[in-house]
mmCIF file of C-alpha atoms and ligand atoms in Angstrom:
data_model
loop_
_atom_site.group_PDB
_atom_site.id
_atom_site.type_symbol
_atom_site.label_atom_id
_atom_site.label_comp_id
_atom_site.label_asym_id
_atom_site.label_seq_id
_atom_site.Cartn_x
_atom_site.Cartn_y
_atom_site.Cartn_z
ATOM 1 C CA UNK R 1107 -213.929 164.105 -6.635
ATOM 2 C CA UNK R 1108 -216.303 161.044 -7.149
ATOM 3 C CA UNK R 1109 -214.558 161.016 -10.765
ATOM 4 C CA UNK R 1110 -211.879 160.024 -9.591
ATOM 5 C CA UNK R 1111 -210.136 156.622 -10.130
ATOM 6 C CA UNK R 1112 -208.781 154.256 -7.086
ATOM 7 C CA UNK R 1113 -207.978 151.027 -8.005
ATOM 8 C CA UNK R 1114 -207.545 148.475 -4.901
ATOM 9 C CA UNK R 1115 -205.103 145.320 -5.738
ATOM 10 C CA UNK R 1116 -205.246 142.595 -2.437
ATOM 11 C CA UNK R 1117 -205.107 138.729 -3.864
ATOM 12 C CA UNK R 1118 -204.091 137.761 0.181
ATOM 13 C CA UNK R 1119 -206.036 137.280 3.871
ATOM 14 C CA UNK R 1120 -204.866 140.079 5.762
ATOM 15 C CA UNK R 1121 -205.275 141.867 2.544
ATOM 16 C CA UNK R 1122 -208.849 141.585 2.738
ATOM 17 C CA UNK R 1123 -208.644 142.833 6.906
ATOM 18 C CA UNK R 1124 -207.183 145.330 5.990
ATOM 19 C CA UNK R 1125 -209.152 147.360 3.005
ATOM 20 C CA UNK R 1126 -212.486 146.630 4.340
ATOM 21 C CA UNK R 1127 -211.825 149.740 6.958
ATOM 22 C CA UNK R 1128 -209.766 151.363 4.101
ATOM 23 C CA UNK R 1129 -212.626 151.638 1.497
ATOM 24 C CA UNK R 1130 -215.225 152.258 3.531
ATOM 25 C CA UNK R 1131 -213.424 155.785 4.224
ATOM 26 C CA UNK R 1132 -212.945 156.442 1.011
ATOM 27 C CA UNK R 1133 -216.378 155.682 -0.364
ATOM 28 C CA UNK R 1134 -218.277 158.476 -1.445
ATOM 29 C CA UNK R 1135 -215.017 160.391 -2.367
ATOM 30 C CA UNK R 1136 -213.630 158.459 -5.043
ATOM 31 C CA UNK R 1137 -214.821 155.677 -7.168
ATOM 32 C CA UNK R 1138 -212.819 152.350 -6.301
ATOM 33 C CA UNK R 1139 -212.390 149.716 -8.402
ATOM 34 C CA UNK R 1140 -211.354 146.694 -6.556
ATOM 35 C CA UNK R 1141 -209.133 144.070 -7.842
ATOM 36 C CA UNK R 1142 -208.527 140.471 -6.857
ATOM 37 C CA UNK R 1143 -205.585 138.842 -7.509
ATOM 38 C CA UNK R 1144 -207.250 135.837 -6.522
ATOM 39 C CA UNK R 1145 -203.746 134.964 -4.820
ATOM 40 C CA UNK R 1146 -205.963 133.151 -1.751
ATOM 41 C CA UNK R 1147 -208.978 131.947 -3.235
ATOM 42 C CA UNK R 1148 -209.927 129.255 -0.339
ATOM 43 C CA UNK R 1149 -213.322 129.971 1.358
ATOM 44 C CA UNK R 1150 -212.251 129.983 4.380
ATOM 45 C CA UNK R 1151 -209.170 132.413 2.679
ATOM 46 C CA UNK R 1152 -210.895 134.714 1.224
ATOM 47 C CA UNK R 1153 -214.742 134.832 0.509
ATOM 48 C CA UNK R 1154 -215.045 134.415 4.160
ATOM 49 C CA UNK R 1155 -213.915 137.840 4.686
ATOM 50 C CA UNK R 1156 -215.805 139.210 1.913
ATOM 51 C CA UNK R 1157 -218.730 138.584 3.594
ATOM 52 C CA UNK R 1158 -218.228 139.370 7.066
ATOM 53 C CA UNK R 1159 -216.371 142.551 6.762
ATOM 54 C CA UNK R 1160 -218.993 144.006 4.395
ATOM 55 C CA UNK R 1161 -216.941 143.929 1.280
ATOM 56 C CA UNK R 1162 -218.483 144.305 -2.448
ATOM 57 C CA UNK R 1163 -217.350 141.926 -4.495
ATOM 58 C CA UNK R 1164 -214.625 142.731 -6.516
ATOM 59 C CA UNK R 1165 -214.618 144.294 -10.183
ATOM 60 C CA UNK R 1166 -211.595 141.894 -11.420
ATOM 61 C CA UNK R 1167 -211.068 138.753 -10.103
ATOM 62 C CA UNK R 1168 -207.656 137.519 -11.713
ATOM 63 C CA UNK R 1169 -208.145 133.799 -10.816
ATOM 64 C CA UNK R 1170 -203.573 133.881 -10.150
ATOM 65 C CA UNK R 1171 -204.474 131.085 -6.942
ATOM 66 C CA UNK R 1172 -201.062 129.218 -5.901
ATOM 67 C CA UNK R 1173 -197.669 128.957 -8.101
ATOM 68 C CA UNK R 1174 -194.072 129.445 -7.182
ATOM 69 C CA UNK R 1175 -192.952 133.124 -6.445
ATOM 70 C CA UNK R 1176 -191.775 133.626 -10.277
ATOM 71 C CA UNK R 1177 -194.808 132.617 -11.544
ATOM 72 C CA UNK R 1178 -197.578 133.817 -9.352
ATOM 73 C CA UNK R 1179 -196.199 137.154 -9.597
ATOM 74 C CA UNK R 1180 -195.365 137.073 -13.215
ATOM 75 C CA UNK R 1181 -199.018 136.106 -14.253
ATOM 76 C CA UNK R 1182 -200.426 138.731 -12.070
ATOM 77 C CA UNK R 1183 -198.433 142.016 -13.571
ATOM 78 C CA UNK R 1184 -200.560 140.290 -17.406
ATOM 79 C CA UNK R 1185 -203.715 140.813 -15.687
ATOM 80 C CA UNK R 1186 -203.104 143.523 -13.057
ATOM 81 C CA UNK R 1187 -201.279 145.559 -16.535
ATOM 82 C CA UNK R 1188 -204.852 145.041 -18.597
ATOM 83 C CA UNK R 1189 -207.231 146.374 -16.083
ATOM 84 C CA UNK R 1190 -204.526 149.596 -15.646
ATOM 85 C CA UNK R 1191 -205.686 149.642 -19.518
ATOM 86 C CA UNK R 1192 -209.121 149.883 -18.990
ATOM 87 C CA UNK R 1193 -210.024 151.436 -16.368
ATOM 88 C CA UNK R 1194 -207.239 154.008 -16.283
ATOM 89 C CA UNK R 1195 -206.676 154.833 -12.727
ATOM 90 C CA UNK R 1196 -205.374 157.790 -11.123
ATOM 91 C CA UNK R 1197 -204.199 155.791 -8.413
ATOM 92 C CA UNK R 1198 -202.960 152.762 -7.015
ATOM 93 C CA UNK R 1199 -203.319 151.515 -3.406
ATOM 94 C CA UNK R 1200 -202.286 148.493 -2.247
ATOM 95 C CA UNK R 1201 -201.022 146.800 1.186
ATOM 96 C CA UNK R 1202 -198.635 145.329 3.371
ATOM 97 C CA UNK R 1203 -196.086 142.951 1.845
ATOM 98 C CA UNK R 1204 -197.012 139.805 -0.622
ATOM 99 C CA UNK R 1205 -196.862 138.667 -4.236
ATOM 100 C CA UNK R 1206 -199.632 140.745 -4.826
ATOM 101 C CA UNK R 1207 -198.791 143.526 -3.280
ATOM 102 C CA UNK R 1208 -195.390 143.139 -5.199
ATOM 103 C CA UNK R 1209 -197.541 142.673 -8.310
ATOM 104 C CA UNK R 1210 -199.812 145.727 -7.836
ATOM 105 C CA UNK R 1211 -196.998 148.169 -7.024
ATOM 106 C CA UNK R 1212 -195.317 147.005 -10.043
ATOM 107 C CA UNK R 1213 -197.672 146.975 -12.139
ATOM 108 C CA UNK R 1214 -198.695 151.241 -11.204
ATOM 109 C CA UNK R 1215 -195.062 152.382 -11.293
ATOM 110 C CA UNK R 1216 -194.760 150.572 -14.718
ATOM 111 C CA UNK R 1217 -197.748 152.156 -16.392
ATOM 112 C CA UNK R 1218 -196.501 155.733 -14.304
ATOM 113 C CA UNK R 1219 -199.497 155.638 -12.504
ATOM 114 C CA UNK R 1220 -199.187 157.167 -8.340
ATOM 115 C CA UNK R 1221 -199.235 154.092 -6.078
ATOM 116 C CA UNK R 1222 -200.107 154.935 -2.684
ATOM 117 C CA UNK R 1223 -198.856 151.309 -0.677
ATOM 118 C CA UNK R 1224 -200.733 150.772 3.223
ATOM 119 C CA UNK R 1225 -198.154 149.473 5.664
ATOM 120 C CA UNK R 1226 -195.335 151.046 4.618
ATOM 121 C CA UNK R 1227 -191.907 151.078 6.261
ATOM 122 C CA UNK R 1228 -191.951 147.528 7.962
ATOM 123 C CA UNK R 1229 -188.669 146.143 7.484
ATOM 124 C CA UNK R 1230 -187.642 142.733 9.138
ATOM 125 C CA UNK R 1231 -183.903 143.368 7.687
ATOM 126 C CA UNK R 1232 -184.279 139.436 6.712
ATOM 127 C CA UNK R 1233 -183.396 139.470 3.102
ATOM 128 C CA UNK R 1234 -183.965 135.995 2.724
ATOM 129 C CA UNK R 1235 -188.113 136.501 3.426
ATOM 130 C CA UNK R 1236 -190.048 137.016 0.449
ATOM 131 C CA UNK R 1237 -192.353 139.327 2.088
ATOM 132 C CA UNK R 1238 -189.424 141.434 3.147
ATOM 133 C CA UNK R 1239 -188.224 142.026 -0.602
ATOM 134 C CA UNK R 1240 -191.721 142.853 -1.620
ATOM 135 C CA UNK R 1241 -191.981 145.143 1.434
ATOM 136 C CA UNK R 1242 -189.009 146.813 0.108
ATOM 137 C CA UNK R 1243 -189.340 147.080 -2.898
ATOM 138 C CA UNK R 1244 -192.512 148.234 -2.651
ATOM 139 C CA UNK R 1245 -192.336 151.645 -1.021
ATOM 140 C CA UNK R 1246 -189.323 152.064 -3.344
ATOM 141 C CA UNK R 1247 -191.754 152.884 -5.935
ATOM 142 C CA UNK R 1248 -194.567 154.204 -3.838
ATOM 143 C CA UNK R 1249 -195.553 157.907 -4.201
ATOM 144 C CA UNK R 1250 -198.018 157.498 -0.865
ATOM 145 C CA UNK R 1251 -196.512 156.037 2.414
ATOM 146 C CA UNK R 1252 -198.500 155.208 4.985
ATOM 147 C CA UNK R 1253 -196.794 153.602 7.924
ATOM 148 C CA UNK R 1254 -198.326 152.863 10.846
ATOM 149 C CA UNK R 1255 -195.651 153.596 13.863
ATOM 150 C CA UNK R 1256 -192.285 156.025 14.514
ATOM 151 C CA UNK R 1257 -190.557 153.243 13.841
ATOM 152 C CA UNK R 1258 -192.019 152.186 10.298
ATOM 153 C CA UNK R 1259 -191.175 156.057 10.076
ATOM 154 C CA UNK R 1260 -187.902 156.011 10.305
ATOM 155 C CA UNK R 1261 -187.005 152.835 8.706
ATOM 156 C CA UNK R 1262 -187.640 154.550 5.350
ATOM 157 C CA UNK R 1263 -185.658 157.655 6.867
ATOM 158 C CA UNK R 1264 -182.608 155.415 6.806
ATOM 159 C CA UNK R 1265 -182.917 154.218 2.984
ATOM 160 C CA UNK R 1266 -183.437 158.085 2.657
ATOM 161 C CA UNK R 1267 -187.177 157.891 1.674
ATOM 162 C CA UNK R 1268 -189.127 161.302 2.971
ATOM 163 C CA UNK R 1269 -191.353 162.827 1.106
ATOM 164 C CA UNK R 1270 -194.627 161.101 0.938
ATOM 165 C CA UNK R 1271 -194.496 159.532 4.125
ATOM 166 C CA UNK R 1272 -197.593 159.698 6.240
ATOM 167 C CA UNK R 1273 -197.500 158.363 9.576
ATOM 168 C CA UNK R 1274 -201.336 157.603 10.298
ATOM 169 C CA UNK R 1275 -201.079 154.211 12.759
ATOM 170 C CA UNK R 1276 -202.560 151.235 11.676
ATOM 171 C CA UNK R 1277 -205.429 149.972 9.548
ATOM 172 C CA UNK R 1278 -205.836 146.841 11.623
ATOM 173 C CA UNK R 1279 -206.612 148.345 14.439
ATOM 174 C CA UNK R 1280 -209.270 150.408 12.295
ATOM 175 C CA UNK R 1281 -210.594 147.001 11.439
ATOM 176 C CA UNK R 1282 -210.895 145.639 14.737
ATOM 177 C CA UNK R 1283 -212.111 148.314 16.670
ATOM 178 C CA UNK R 1284 -215.216 148.124 14.054
ATOM 179 C CA UNK R 1285 -215.627 144.381 14.415
ATOM 180 C CA UNK R 1286 -214.869 143.555 17.649
ATOM 181 C CA UNK R 1287 -218.604 144.546 19.206
ATOM 182 C CA UNK R 1288 -220.187 142.550 15.896
ATOM 183 C CA UNK R 1289 -218.038 139.819 16.368
ATOM 184 C CA UNK R 1290 -218.798 138.889 20.316
ATOM 185 C CA UNK R 1291 -222.252 139.312 19.019
ATOM 186 C CA UNK R 1292 -222.092 136.172 16.043
ATOM 187 C CA UNK R 1293 -218.560 133.711 17.099
ATOM 188 C CA UNK R 1294 -219.879 130.868 18.327
ATOM 189 C CA UNK R 1295 -216.608 129.666 17.692
ATOM 190 C CA UNK R 1296 -215.810 128.751 21.819
ATOM 191 C CA UNK R 1297 -219.073 126.805 22.515
ATOM 192 C CA UNK R 1298 -218.040 125.094 19.540
ATOM 193 C CA UNK R 1299 -214.886 124.060 20.595
ATOM 194 C CA UNK R 1300 -215.742 124.062 24.037
ATOM 195 C CA UNK R 1301 -213.342 125.581 25.223
ATOM 196 C CA UNK R 1302 -213.341 129.121 27.825
ATOM 197 C CA UNK R 1303 -211.997 132.039 28.355
ATOM 198 C CA UNK R 1304 -208.066 132.002 29.460
ATOM 199 C CA UNK R 1305 -208.238 127.944 29.762
ATOM 200 C CA UNK R 1306 -206.571 127.839 26.370
ATOM 201 C CA UNK R 1307 -203.280 129.274 23.965
ATOM 202 C CA UNK R 1308 -204.250 130.069 20.618
ATOM 203 C CA UNK R 1309 -201.200 129.025 17.374
ATOM 204 C CA UNK R 1310 -201.106 130.416 13.859
ATOM 205 C CA UNK R 1311 -197.820 129.264 10.934
ATOM 206 C CA UNK R 1312 -197.506 129.410 7.569
ATOM 207 C CA UNK R 1313 -194.040 131.565 7.215
ATOM 208 C CA UNK R 1314 -192.609 129.971 4.393
ATOM 209 C CA UNK R 1315 -189.167 129.761 6.759
ATOM 210 C CA UNK R 1316 -191.292 127.603 8.948
ATOM 211 C CA UNK R 1317 -193.395 125.928 6.666
ATOM 212 C CA UNK R 1318 -191.401 124.739 4.318
ATOM 213 C CA UNK R 1319 -188.294 122.710 6.761
ATOM 214 C CA UNK R 1320 -189.246 119.590 7.794
ATOM 215 C CA UNK R 1321 -186.833 119.942 11.508
ATOM 216 C CA UNK R 1322 -188.222 123.720 11.439
ATOM 217 C CA UNK R 1323 -191.767 122.717 11.801
ATOM 218 C CA UNK R 1324 -191.523 119.923 13.821
ATOM 219 C CA UNK R 1325 -189.760 121.705 16.497
ATOM 220 C CA UNK R 1326 -192.862 123.370 16.137
ATOM 221 C CA UNK R 1327 -195.045 121.166 16.815
ATOM 222 C CA UNK R 1328 -192.906 119.267 19.349
ATOM 223 C CA UNK R 1329 -192.876 122.733 21.337
ATOM 224 C CA UNK R 1330 -196.583 123.124 21.154
ATOM 225 C CA UNK R 1331 -197.310 119.768 21.913
ATOM 226 C CA UNK R 1332 -195.278 119.498 24.725
ATOM 227 C CA UNK R 1333 -196.788 123.283 26.476
ATOM 228 C CA UNK R 1334 -198.891 122.917 29.537
ATOM 229 C CA UNK R 1335 -202.537 123.594 27.769
ATOM 230 C CA UNK R 1336 -204.898 122.779 25.351
ATOM 231 C CA UNK R 1337 -203.642 124.218 22.011
ATOM 232 C CA UNK R 1338 -205.769 125.358 19.470
ATOM 233 C CA UNK R 1339 -204.451 125.436 16.126
ATOM 234 C CA UNK R 1340 -206.532 126.958 12.708
ATOM 235 C CA UNK R 1341 -203.872 125.561 10.149
ATOM 236 C CA UNK R 1342 -203.423 128.035 7.078
ATOM 237 C CA UNK R 1343 -203.788 125.496 4.323
ATOM 238 C CA UNK R 1344 -199.723 125.661 3.084
ATOM 239 C CA UNK R 1345 -198.952 124.378 6.375
ATOM 240 C CA UNK R 1346 -201.566 121.641 6.513
ATOM 241 C CA UNK R 1347 -200.254 120.509 2.728
ATOM 242 C CA UNK R 1348 -196.411 120.804 4.522
ATOM 243 C CA UNK R 1349 -197.137 118.845 7.529
ATOM 244 C CA UNK R 1350 -198.664 115.936 5.489
ATOM 245 C CA UNK R 1351 -196.224 115.894 3.271
ATOM 246 C CA UNK R 1352 -192.976 115.957 6.168
ATOM 247 C CA UNK R 1353 -195.570 113.152 7.836
ATOM 248 C CA UNK R 1354 -195.739 115.675 11.014
ATOM 249 C CA UNK R 1355 -199.119 114.826 13.334
ATOM 250 C CA UNK R 1356 -199.463 116.397 16.733
ATOM 251 C CA UNK R 1357 -199.812 115.629 20.646
ATOM 252 C CA UNK R 1358 -203.329 115.584 21.572
ATOM 253 C CA UNK R 1359 -203.539 118.780 23.372
ATOM 254 C CA UNK R 1360 -203.216 120.234 20.377
ATOM 255 C CA UNK R 1361 -206.638 120.683 18.185
ATOM 256 C CA UNK R 1362 -205.982 121.617 14.449
ATOM 257 C CA UNK R 1363 -208.759 123.036 12.872
ATOM 258 C CA UNK R 1364 -209.591 124.616 9.116
ATOM 259 C CA UNK R 1365 -208.639 128.201 9.137
ATOM 260 C CA UNK R 1366 -210.779 130.217 10.922
ATOM 261 C CA UNK R 1367 -213.140 133.213 10.221
ATOM 262 C CA UNK R 1368 -211.809 136.802 11.392
ATOM 263 C CA UNK R 1369 -214.871 137.056 13.916
ATOM 264 C CA UNK R 1370 -213.874 134.119 14.879
ATOM 265 C CA UNK R 1371 -210.482 134.943 14.892
ATOM 266 C CA UNK R 1372 -210.803 138.107 16.845
ATOM 267 C CA UNK R 1373 -212.865 135.636 20.118
ATOM 268 C CA UNK R 1374 -210.200 132.879 19.992
ATOM 269 C CA UNK R 1375 -206.924 135.946 20.300
ATOM 270 C CA UNK R 1376 -209.481 137.994 23.072
ATOM 271 C CA UNK R 1377 -209.932 135.020 25.362
ATOM 272 C CA UNK R 1378 -206.604 133.050 24.799
ATOM 273 C CA UNK R 1379 -204.085 132.866 27.402
ATOM 274 C CA UNK R 1380 -200.956 132.844 25.378
ATOM 275 C CA UNK R 1381 -200.664 133.171 21.760
ATOM 276 C CA UNK R 1382 -197.865 131.467 19.778
ATOM 277 C CA UNK R 1383 -197.539 133.098 16.355
ATOM 278 C CA UNK R 1384 -195.373 133.670 12.937
ATOM 279 C CA UNK R 1385 -198.163 135.656 11.271
ATOM 280 C CA UNK R 1386 -197.277 139.567 11.477
ATOM 281 C CA UNK R 1387 -201.280 140.780 11.263
ATOM 282 C CA UNK R 1388 -201.502 137.813 14.830
ATOM 283 C CA UNK R 1389 -198.090 139.420 16.314
ATOM 284 C CA UNK R 1390 -200.246 143.124 16.503
ATOM 285 C CA UNK R 1391 -203.244 142.229 17.491
ATOM 286 C CA UNK R 1392 -201.924 139.646 20.284
ATOM 287 C CA UNK R 1393 -200.844 142.986 21.318
ATOM 288 C CA UNK R 1394 -203.788 144.995 21.137
ATOM 289 C CA UNK R 1395 -206.116 142.435 23.024
ATOM 290 C CA UNK R 1396 -203.410 142.617 25.483
ATOM 291 C CA UNK R 1397 -202.454 138.821 25.212
ATOM 292 C CA UNK R 1398 -198.528 137.678 25.683
ATOM 293 C CA UNK R 1399 -197.231 136.631 22.445
ATOM 294 C CA UNK R 1400 -194.617 134.111 21.828
ATOM 295 C CA UNK R 1401 -193.017 134.359 18.019
ATOM 296 C CA UNK R 1402 -192.178 131.352 16.386
ATOM 297 C CA UNK R 1403 -189.228 133.357 14.667
ATOM 298 C CA UNK R 1404 -185.966 135.351 14.951
ATOM 299 C CA UNK R 1405 -186.132 138.235 14.169
ATOM 300 C CA UNK R 1406 -190.268 140.317 13.649
ATOM 301 C CA UNK R 1407 -191.455 144.222 11.735
ATOM 302 C CA UNK R 1408 -193.187 144.437 14.197
ATOM 303 C CA UNK R 1409 -189.944 145.592 17.379
ATOM 304 C CA UNK R 1410 -192.139 147.790 18.846
ATOM 305 C CA UNK R 1411 -194.261 145.116 20.398
ATOM 306 C CA UNK R 1412 -191.139 142.909 21.166
ATOM 307 C CA UNK R 1413 -189.754 146.513 23.002
ATOM 308 C CA UNK R 1414 -192.724 147.276 24.871
ATOM 309 C CA UNK R 1415 -192.640 143.786 26.333
ATOM 310 C CA UNK R 1416 -195.242 141.692 25.061
ATOM 311 C CA UNK R 1417 -193.667 139.915 22.628
ATOM 312 C CA UNK R 1418 -190.785 137.288 22.384
ATOM 313 C CA UNK R 1419 -189.046 135.883 19.907
ATOM 314 C CA UNK R 1420 -188.232 132.370 20.122
ATOM 315 C CA UNK R 1421 -188.029 130.768 16.779
ATOM 316 C CA UNK R 1422 -188.068 127.459 16.173
ATOM 317 C CA UNK R 1423 -186.484 126.317 19.169
ATOM 318 C CA UNK R 1424 -188.849 123.320 21.568
ATOM 319 C CA UNK R 1425 -187.680 124.155 24.188
ATOM 320 C CA UNK R 1426 -187.590 127.916 24.308
ATOM 321 C CA UNK R 1427 -191.008 127.490 23.217
ATOM 322 C CA UNK R 1428 -191.846 125.434 26.181
ATOM 323 C CA UNK R 1429 -189.975 127.349 28.953
ATOM 324 C CA UNK R 1430 -191.479 131.061 27.850
ATOM 325 C CA UNK R 1431 -194.940 129.796 27.679
ATOM 326 C CA UNK R 1432 -194.207 128.537 31.022
ATOM 327 C CA UNK R 1433 -192.937 130.814 32.703
ATOM 328 C CA UNK R 1434 -193.237 134.273 30.972
ATOM 329 C CA UNK R 1435 -196.477 136.629 31.713
ATOM 330 C CA UNK R 1436 -195.982 140.158 31.166
ATOM 331 C CA UNK R 1437 -197.294 142.434 32.786
ATOM 332 C CA UNK R 1438 -196.314 145.495 31.562
ATOM 333 C CA UNK R 1439 -198.914 149.016 30.269
ATOM 334 C CA UNK R 1440 -199.655 148.931 26.778
ATOM 335 C CA UNK R 1441 -198.818 152.376 25.508
ATOM 336 C CA UNK R 1442 -200.769 152.938 21.942
ATOM 337 C CA UNK R 1443 -198.929 151.586 19.198
ATOM 338 C CA UNK R 1444 -201.066 151.751 16.262
ATOM 339 C CA UNK R 1445 -202.840 154.972 16.065
ATOM 340 C CA UNK R 1446 -206.254 155.992 17.761
ATOM 341 C CA UNK R 1447 -208.989 153.388 15.460
ATOM 342 C CA UNK R 1448 -208.455 156.637 12.636
ATOM 343 C CA UNK R 1449 -206.073 155.489 10.588
ATOM 344 C CA UNK R 1450 -207.916 154.323 7.224
ATOM 345 C CA UNK R 1451 -209.918 158.651 7.773
ATOM 346 C CA UNK R 1452 -206.621 159.828 8.005
ATOM 347 C CA UNK R 1453 -205.371 158.175 4.234
ATOM 348 C CA UNK R 1454 -208.373 158.767 2.823
ATOM 349 C CA UNK R 1455 -208.189 162.874 3.842
ATOM 350 C CA UNK R 1456 -203.942 162.811 2.185
ATOM 351 C CA UNK R 1457 -205.527 161.019 -1.503
ATOM 352 C CA UNK R 1458 -207.953 163.823 -1.042
ATOM 353 C CA UNK R 1459 -206.092 166.911 -0.589
ATOM 354 C CA UNK R 1460 -203.197 165.177 -3.275
ATOM 355 C CA UNK R 1461 -205.612 164.114 -5.861
ATOM 356 C CA UNK R 1462 -207.760 166.759 -5.960
HETATM 357 C C1 UD1 K 2982 -199.289 134.586 1.925
HETATM 358 C C2 UD1 K 2982 -198.086 136.131 1.397
HETATM 359 C C3 UD1 K 2982 -197.439 136.178 2.945
HETATM 360 C C4 UD1 K 2982 -198.732 135.997 3.930
HETATM 361 C C5 UD1 K 2982 -199.528 135.430 4.312
HETATM 362 C C6 UD1 K 2982 -201.125 135.849 4.761
HETATM 363 C C7 UD1 K 2982 -196.593 135.781 -0.319
HETATM 364 C C8 UD1 K 2982 -195.000 135.705 -0.861
HETATM 365 N N1 UD1 K 2982 -197.307 135.167 1.069
HETATM 366 O O1 UD1 K 2982 -198.141 133.283 1.789
HETATM 367 O O2 UD1 K 2982 -197.101 136.889 3.773
HETATM 368 O O3 UD1 K 2982 -198.621 136.038 5.200
HETATM 369 O O4 UD1 K 2982 -199.656 135.366 2.448
HETATM 370 O O5 UD1 K 2982 -201.798 134.564 5.011
HETATM 371 O O6 UD1 K 2982 -197.343 136.179 -0.585
HETATM 372 N N2 UD1 K 2982 -202.992 128.036 -0.734
HETATM 373 C C9 UD1 K 2982 -204.943 127.255 -0.608
HETATM 374 N N3 UD1 K 2982 -205.495 128.190 -0.548
HETATM 375 C C10 UD1 K 2982 -205.218 129.747 -0.640
HETATM 376 C C11 UD1 K 2982 -204.039 129.704 -0.647
HETATM 377 C C12 UD1 K 2982 -203.629 129.245 -0.122
HETATM 378 O O7 UD1 K 2982 -205.016 125.570 -0.658
HETATM 379 O O8 UD1 K 2982 -207.156 129.536 -0.112
HETATM 380 C C13 UD1 K 2982 -202.682 127.111 -0.252
HETATM 381 C C14 UD1 K 2982 -201.639 126.673 -1.702
HETATM 382 O O9 UD1 K 2982 -200.653 125.420 -1.657
HETATM 383 C C15 UD1 K 2982 -200.393 127.380 -2.324
HETATM 384 C C16 UD1 K 2982 -200.066 128.294 -0.608
HETATM 385 O O10 UD1 K 2982 -201.221 127.364 0.528
HETATM 386 O O11 UD1 K 2982 -199.784 127.641 -2.957
HETATM 387 C C17 UD1 K 2982 -199.207 129.075 -0.499
HETATM 388 O O12 UD1 K 2982 -200.056 130.398 -1.053
HETATM 389 P P1 UD1 K 2982 -199.254 131.192 -1.764
HETATM 390 O O13 UD1 K 2982 -200.182 132.325 -1.777
HETATM 391 O O14 UD1 K 2982 -198.450 131.472 -2.135
HETATM 392 O O15 UD1 K 2982 -198.334 132.153 0.057
HETATM 393 P P2 UD1 K 2982 -199.275 132.066 1.668
HETATM 394 O O16 UD1 K 2982 -198.617 130.680 2.093
HETATM 395 O O17 UD1 K 2982 -200.661 132.842 1.934
HETATM 396 N N1 UDP K 2983 -206.310 135.476 10.793
HETATM 397 C C1 UDP K 2983 -208.012 135.028 10.558
HETATM 398 N N2 UDP K 2983 -208.447 133.246 10.596
HETATM 399 C C2 UDP K 2983 -206.967 132.971 10.525
HETATM 400 C C3 UDP K 2983 -206.158 133.574 10.539
HETATM 401 C C4 UDP K 2983 -205.537 134.858 11.164
HETATM 402 O O1 UDP K 2983 -209.268 135.336 10.538
HETATM 403 O O2 UDP K 2983 -207.688 131.724 10.798
HETATM 404 C C5 UDP K 2983 -206.231 136.800 10.900
HETATM 405 C C6 UDP K 2983 -205.733 137.205 11.762
HETATM 406 O O3 UDP K 2983 -206.709 138.114 12.784
HETATM 407 C C7 UDP K 2983 -205.364 138.821 10.805
HETATM 408 C C8 UDP K 2983 -204.852 138.164 9.534
HETATM 409 O O4 UDP K 2983 -205.832 136.746 9.638
HETATM 410 O O5 UDP K 2983 -205.859 139.399 11.067
HETATM 411 C C9 UDP K 2983 -203.549 137.793 9.723
HETATM 412 O O6 UDP K 2983 -203.120 137.397 8.078
HETATM 413 P P1 UDP K 2983 -201.970 135.830 8.320
HETATM 414 O O7 UDP K 2983 -201.517 135.608 9.723
HETATM 415 O O8 UDP K 2983 -202.787 134.913 7.607
HETATM 416 O O9 UDP K 2983 -200.977 136.742 7.322
HETATM 417 P P2 UDP K 2983 -199.885 137.977 7.573
HETATM 418 O O10 UDP K 2983 -200.216 139.513 8.845
HETATM 419 O O11 UDP K 2983 -199.213 136.805 9.149
HETATM 420 O O12 UDP K 2983 -199.648 138.372 6.589
#
């Protein structure tokens, strides 16, 4: 089997995290060629994850960087095609819903290479989100659709996709379990920020619908500024740029910090009293940690966190942010929605039996 080549395409922060457990599982079964599109490039958005999670250096770094959607995705298509021509993979592996995902998926489909999509079947049903377009298109050209949840399997069924669908659980849970003890041993983030368990809220914001709309962004910052709590806010570079452009600042209770590495983020989440976010991955991790999550969006693709009672959707509404934070304290039982922490091995088993 080790002669079969899997080309893995990553490019954005959550994809480094998702790929780590899968690459570990694939080792010894396949020759994995790792392609980093370069969509994220700051040390704190990329290299830190490779270092902490022991991900080997990419075989190809495409250096694409930011840009408009067409420009960014188009440049990826050109470069990925060249790599595929050189390495002739037997299968291409993509993660999630970013422009790197779509570029990898389209390149594989056009080259006639079987495509495996990890985190298939997620839907927010909001086609204004670039991520929704990326997910839908990727799923529709995928050979192997690795779904994290029952809902994602049902979503695919509604679109007529049942062949190649495997419910495997969520690789982010695998990553969390694998890294939690390491994070507890190594992260100094609580002492560095001088915060204690349960004495702060944690915020992240980076969705285009929020960052690129001055009213929404300012309404969210006002909400965070009026919480009766200290708020730690690791700021995504996109958000920092737009806050500067809009001339937006925050109240003294909100501490803006640089994006943190995975270990620090796990510790900050585990110990926070409340998470306020528009991130997909962070909504899930909040659930896994049993921390209430206030989602700064009108809808979510991680609907089971809402129906389980641990996630509330408040949009960018200042008043709803404040009131939900002040009065909502879920106590309900948390069922294991995201598998058993062995999703990566399951993905590997499916690929081994299909590709041999
Ligand atoms: C991307 C994904 C989004 C995902 C997020 C994870 C798309 C369409 N969006 O959004 O689904 O949730 O990553 O974090 O693929 N920038 C830097 N340094 C970096 C990275 C980005 O300065 O290392 C700045 C640049 O100004 C860049 C902007 O952020 O133009 C946006 O980056 P981009 O990768 O295009 O989209 P994200 O908002 O990060
Ligand atoms: N994350 C991190 N440092 C940060 C913010 C997020 O390590 O400063 C991690 C977080 O724990 C989760 C993943 O990045 O595992 C989520 O990525 P992001 O929010 O960028 O993207 P999304 O999940 O919305 O696509």
